[in-house]
mmCIF file of C-alpha atoms in Angstrom:
data_model
loop_
_atom_site.group_PDB
_atom_site.id
_atom_site.type_symbol
_atom_site.label_atom_id
_atom_site.label_comp_id
_atom_site.label_asym_id
_atom_site.label_seq_id
_atom_site.Cartn_x
_atom_site.Cartn_y
_atom_site.Cartn_z
ATOM 1 C CA UNK H 1 38.151 -27.775 -39.435
ATOM 2 C CA UNK H 2 36.010 -25.211 -41.299
ATOM 3 C CA UNK H 3 34.047 -24.476 -38.234
ATOM 4 C CA UNK H 4 37.381 -23.045 -36.630
ATOM 5 C CA UNK H 5 38.655 -20.907 -39.567
ATOM 6 C CA UNK H 6 34.669 -19.620 -39.763
ATOM 7 C CA UNK H 7 35.216 -18.619 -35.778
ATOM 8 C CA UNK H 8 38.584 -17.079 -36.345
ATOM 9 C CA UNK H 9 37.485 -15.069 -39.103
ATOM 10 C CA UNK H 10 34.537 -13.913 -37.295
ATOM 11 C CA UNK H 11 36.914 -12.926 -34.264
ATOM 12 C CA UNK H 12 38.984 -10.958 -36.552
ATOM 13 C CA UNK H 13 36.106 -9.045 -38.247
ATOM 14 C CA UNK H 14 34.802 -8.273 -34.804
ATOM 15 C CA UNK H 15 38.052 -6.926 -33.636
ATOM 16 C CA UNK H 16 38.583 -4.909 -36.990
ATOM 17 C CA UNK H 17 34.936 -3.437 -36.376
ATOM 18 C CA UNK H 18 35.722 -2.658 -32.827
ATOM 19 C CA UNK H 19 39.046 -0.830 -33.268
ATOM 20 C CA UNK H 20 37.400 1.390 -36.096
ATOM 21 C CA UNK H 21 34.409 2.020 -33.993
ATOM 22 C CA UNK H 22 36.529 3.064 -31.027
ATOM 23 C CA UNK H 23 38.493 5.531 -33.235
ATOM 24 C CA UNK H 24 35.050 6.847 -34.856
ATOM 25 C CA UNK H 25 33.128 7.560 -31.616
ATOM 26 C CA UNK H 26 36.117 8.123 -29.296
ATOM 27 C CA UNK H 27 36.132 11.793 -27.920
ATOM 28 C CA UNK H 28 38.355 13.999 -29.853
ATOM 29 C CA UNK H 29 41.475 14.639 -27.851
ATOM 30 C CA UNK H 30 44.871 15.559 -29.184
ATOM 31 C CA UNK H 31 47.074 12.500 -29.860
ATOM 32 C CA UNK H 32 50.050 14.775 -29.935
ATOM 33 C CA UNK H 33 51.991 15.359 -26.784
ATOM 34 C CA UNK H 34 54.404 18.044 -26.494
ATOM 35 C CA UNK H 35 57.644 17.916 -24.713
ATOM 36 C CA UNK H 36 59.905 21.257 -23.593
ATOM 37 C CA UNK H 37 62.256 21.956 -26.268
ATOM 38 C CA UNK H 38 65.792 21.531 -25.733
ATOM 39 C CA UNK H 39 68.791 22.687 -27.919
ATOM 40 C CA UNK H 40 71.176 20.169 -28.306
ATOM 41 C CA UNK H 41 73.731 21.617 -31.129
ATOM 42 C CA UNK H 42 73.916 25.612 -31.460
ATOM 43 C CA UNK H 43 76.400 25.649 -34.216
ATOM 44 C CA UNK H 44 73.562 25.396 -36.877
ATOM 45 C CA UNK H 45 71.525 27.983 -35.090
ATOM 46 C CA UNK H 46 74.389 30.462 -34.884
ATOM 47 C CA UNK H 47 74.342 31.546 -38.412
ATOM 48 C CA UNK H 48 72.141 34.208 -39.589
ATOM 49 C CA UNK H 49 71.130 33.941 -43.543
ATOM 50 C CA UNK H 50 70.107 36.968 -45.063
ATOM 51 C CA UNK H 51 70.062 36.470 -48.898
ATOM 52 C CA UNK H 52 69.733 33.452 -50.988
ATOM 53 C CA UNK H 53 71.090 33.273 -54.536
ATOM 54 C CA UNK H 54 69.623 31.559 -57.471
ATOM 55 C CA UNK H 55 71.169 32.601 -60.812
ATOM 56 C CA UNK H 56 71.831 31.420 -64.484
ATOM 57 C CA UNK H 57 75.272 32.258 -65.687
ATOM 58 C CA UNK H 58 77.260 31.715 -69.039
ATOM 59 C CA UNK H 59 80.192 30.096 -69.135
ATOM 60 C CA UNK H 60 82.780 30.828 -71.619
ATOM 61 C CA UNK H 61 86.554 29.834 -71.982
ATOM 62 C CA UNK H 62 88.936 28.473 -74.313
ATOM 63 C CA UNK H 63 92.078 26.216 -74.319
ATOM 64 C CA UNK H 64 94.383 27.012 -77.232
ATOM 65 C CA UNK H 65 92.043 27.135 -80.165
ATOM 66 C CA UNK H 66 89.269 25.100 -78.427
ATOM 67 C CA UNK H 67 86.383 27.249 -77.462
ATOM 68 C CA UNK H 68 83.282 26.446 -74.978
ATOM 69 C CA UNK H 69 80.166 28.070 -74.237
ATOM 70 C CA UNK H 70 77.730 26.580 -71.670
ATOM 71 C CA UNK H 71 74.978 27.635 -69.309
ATOM 72 C CA UNK H 72 75.424 26.937 -65.636
ATOM 73 C CA UNK H 73 72.987 27.606 -62.553
ATOM 74 C CA UNK H 74 74.713 28.877 -59.495
ATOM 75 C CA UNK H 75 73.025 28.973 -55.933
ATOM 76 C CA UNK H 76 74.287 29.979 -52.530
ATOM 77 C CA UNK H 77 73.738 32.254 -49.894
ATOM 78 C CA UNK H 78 75.140 35.254 -47.970
ATOM 79 C CA UNK H 79 75.280 34.640 -43.971
ATOM 80 C CA UNK H 80 76.790 35.666 -41.122
ATOM 81 C CA UNK H 81 78.467 33.906 -38.047
ATOM 82 C CA UNK H 82 76.546 34.745 -34.919
ATOM 83 C CA UNK H 83 79.314 33.136 -32.754
ATOM 84 C CA UNK H 84 81.586 35.759 -33.600
ATOM 85 C CA UNK H 85 79.498 38.742 -32.625
ATOM 86 C CA UNK H 86 81.272 41.467 -30.918
ATOM 87 C CA UNK H 87 78.913 42.583 -28.128
ATOM 88 C CA UNK H 88 78.924 44.972 -25.283
ATOM 89 C CA UNK H 89 76.176 44.944 -22.742
ATOM 90 C CA UNK H 90 78.052 46.672 -20.058
ATOM 91 C CA UNK H 91 75.144 49.622 -20.073
ATOM 92 C CA UNK H 92 71.396 49.686 -20.389
ATOM 93 C CA UNK H 93 71.948 49.432 -24.251
ATOM 94 C CA UNK H 94 73.331 46.553 -25.957
ATOM 95 C CA UNK H 95 75.912 47.206 -28.749
ATOM 96 C CA UNK H 96 76.636 44.801 -31.309
ATOM 97 C CA UNK H 97 79.150 44.954 -34.404
ATOM 98 C CA UNK H 98 78.063 42.900 -37.383
ATOM 99 C CA UNK H 99 80.828 40.395 -38.412
ATOM 100 C CA UNK H 100 82.309 39.559 -41.617
ATOM 101 C CA UNK H 101 79.907 38.294 -44.339
ATOM 102 C CA UNK H 102 80.455 34.482 -45.535
ATOM 103 C CA UNK H 103 79.460 34.341 -49.221
ATOM 104 C CA UNK H 104 78.796 30.706 -50.220
ATOM 105 C CA UNK H 105 78.119 29.996 -54.043
ATOM 106 C CA UNK H 106 78.214 26.578 -55.660
ATOM 107 C CA UNK H 107 77.115 24.953 -58.746
ATOM 108 C CA UNK H 108 73.252 23.627 -58.419
ATOM 109 C CA UNK H 109 73.224 19.897 -58.465
ATOM 110 C CA UNK H 110 69.470 20.025 -59.666
ATOM 111 C CA UNK H 111 69.109 18.120 -63.367
ATOM 112 C CA UNK H 112 69.466 20.243 -66.308
ATOM 113 C CA UNK H 113 71.897 22.893 -64.311
ATOM 114 C CA UNK H 114 74.596 22.700 -66.607
ATOM 115 C CA UNK H 115 74.147 22.954 -70.282
ATOM 116 C CA UNK H 116 76.809 22.892 -73.139
ATOM 117 C CA UNK H 117 75.787 25.287 -75.678
ATOM 118 C CA UNK H 118 78.335 25.023 -78.098
ATOM 119 C CA UNK H 119 82.161 23.980 -78.445
ATOM 120 C CA UNK H 120 84.353 24.343 -81.261
ATOM 121 C CA UNK H 121 87.814 24.544 -82.809
ATOM 122 C CA UNK H 122 89.400 27.810 -84.785
ATOM 123 C CA UNK H 123 91.598 25.575 -86.757
ATOM 124 C CA UNK H 124 89.890 23.796 -89.826
ATOM 125 C CA UNK H 125 89.847 19.987 -88.835
ATOM 126 C CA UNK H 126 90.706 20.253 -85.338
ATOM 127 C CA UNK H 127 89.236 18.550 -82.406
ATOM 128 C CA UNK H 128 86.805 20.561 -80.498
ATOM 129 C CA UNK H 129 86.696 18.079 -77.395
ATOM 130 C CA UNK H 130 87.439 19.611 -73.992
ATOM 131 C CA UNK H 131 88.382 17.439 -71.189
ATOM 132 C CA UNK H 132 86.646 17.524 -67.910
ATOM 133 C CA UNK H 133 89.480 19.032 -66.339
ATOM 134 C CA UNK H 134 89.669 22.041 -68.543
ATOM 135 C CA UNK H 135 85.771 22.106 -68.254
ATOM 136 C CA UNK H 136 85.999 22.212 -64.392
ATOM 137 C CA UNK H 137 88.830 24.993 -64.622
ATOM 138 C CA UNK H 138 86.347 27.142 -66.832
ATOM 139 C CA UNK H 139 83.505 26.613 -64.456
ATOM 140 C CA UNK H 140 85.742 27.328 -61.409
ATOM 141 C CA UNK H 141 86.941 30.686 -63.300
ATOM 142 C CA UNK H 142 83.367 31.457 -63.635
ATOM 143 C CA UNK H 143 82.591 30.721 -60.302
ATOM 144 C CA UNK H 144 85.198 32.934 -59.107
ATOM 145 C CA UNK H 145 83.693 35.980 -61.098
ATOM 146 C CA UNK H 146 80.605 35.489 -59.989
ATOM 147 C CA UNK H 147 81.639 36.120 -56.387
ATOM 148 C CA UNK H 148 83.317 39.239 -57.375
ATOM 149 C CA UNK H 149 79.809 40.259 -59.298
ATOM 150 C CA UNK H 150 77.940 39.504 -56.116
ATOM 151 C CA UNK H 151 79.499 42.343 -54.325
ATOM 152 C CA UNK H 152 79.571 44.485 -57.709
ATOM 153 C CA UNK H 153 75.784 43.931 -57.921
ATOM 154 C CA UNK H 154 75.239 45.193 -54.537
ATOM 155 C CA UNK H 155 74.129 41.604 -52.939
ATOM 156 C CA UNK H 156 76.220 41.814 -49.883
ATOM 157 C CA UNK H 157 75.252 45.522 -49.218
ATOM 158 C CA UNK H 158 71.571 44.526 -49.157
ATOM 159 C CA UNK H 159 72.580 41.265 -47.212
ATOM 160 C CA UNK H 160 74.354 43.523 -44.676
ATOM 161 C CA UNK H 161 71.475 45.943 -44.204
ATOM 162 C CA UNK H 162 69.133 43.265 -43.938
ATOM 163 C CA UNK H 163 71.364 41.645 -41.135
ATOM 164 C CA UNK H 164 71.420 44.763 -39.202
ATOM 165 C CA UNK H 165 67.623 45.109 -39.502
ATOM 166 C CA UNK H 166 67.302 41.408 -38.240
ATOM 167 C CA UNK H 167 69.843 41.361 -35.548
ATOM 168 C CA UNK H 168 68.137 44.503 -34.039
ATOM 169 C CA UNK H 169 64.851 43.258 -33.860
ATOM 170 C CA UNK H 170 65.957 39.603 -32.759
ATOM 171 C CA UNK H 171 68.321 40.674 -29.849
ATOM 172 C CA UNK H 172 65.895 43.674 -28.745
ATOM 173 C CA UNK H 173 62.935 40.991 -28.648
ATOM 174 C CA UNK H 174 65.151 38.579 -26.686
ATOM 175 C CA UNK H 175 66.679 40.856 -24.262
ATOM 176 C CA UNK H 176 63.979 43.479 -23.724
ATOM 177 C CA UNK H 177 66.837 46.001 -24.235
ATOM 178 C CA UNK H 178 67.506 48.414 -26.634
ATOM 179 C CA UNK H 179 69.973 47.335 -28.951
ATOM 180 C CA UNK H 180 72.380 49.145 -31.397
ATOM 181 C CA UNK H 181 73.874 47.294 -34.590
ATOM 182 C CA UNK H 182 76.775 49.121 -36.255
ATOM 183 C CA UNK H 183 78.112 47.675 -39.707
ATOM 184 C CA UNK H 184 81.770 48.767 -40.065
ATOM 185 C CA UNK H 185 81.792 47.706 -43.609
ATOM 186 C CA UNK H 186 78.437 48.318 -45.197
ATOM 187 C CA UNK H 187 79.790 47.349 -48.723
ATOM 188 C CA UNK H 188 81.067 44.252 -47.282
ATOM 189 C CA UNK H 189 84.981 42.941 -46.843
ATOM 190 C CA UNK H 190 85.846 41.671 -50.411
ATOM 191 C CA UNK H 191 89.406 41.979 -50.508
ATOM 192 C CA UNK H 192 89.734 43.023 -47.140
#
């Protein structure tokens, strides 16, 4: 029986050495095979993202005499739906109208992205606790205010200018024709 184990061990060791020797001495050929690319879903590709947003903002609010001050990290982006492009390719020049921007802002889910700095009550012995629903309402007001600030700080204006430049180069390289991209609202469509 011991002899059988010795022979089996010897065979396994020789097989492992053979495999290692094959990969070590084999000619260096690529083990990667390439296949033609196919696009199965265009929906995700049909959005042009021009500006990523990451910003820390203060959260301030009160419910009656109870007050809250916190720090929140907001993330998001400004993108454009390329499916809705108004395009005229009837002449030798392709004319494109930039669509409405999509501003997506949300609270970051990273650890430490929301920190309560202080909460208090104006009355001497009053309870300073704020419920989760009240806190979420304060966060939503901060988020709505920040979306307005994105327009006021010029982020949307910059995103629209970058989208015009990116679309011009992208479409002209794809079609080989001259492309003119017009922006009917360079400041954005806030409130329109």
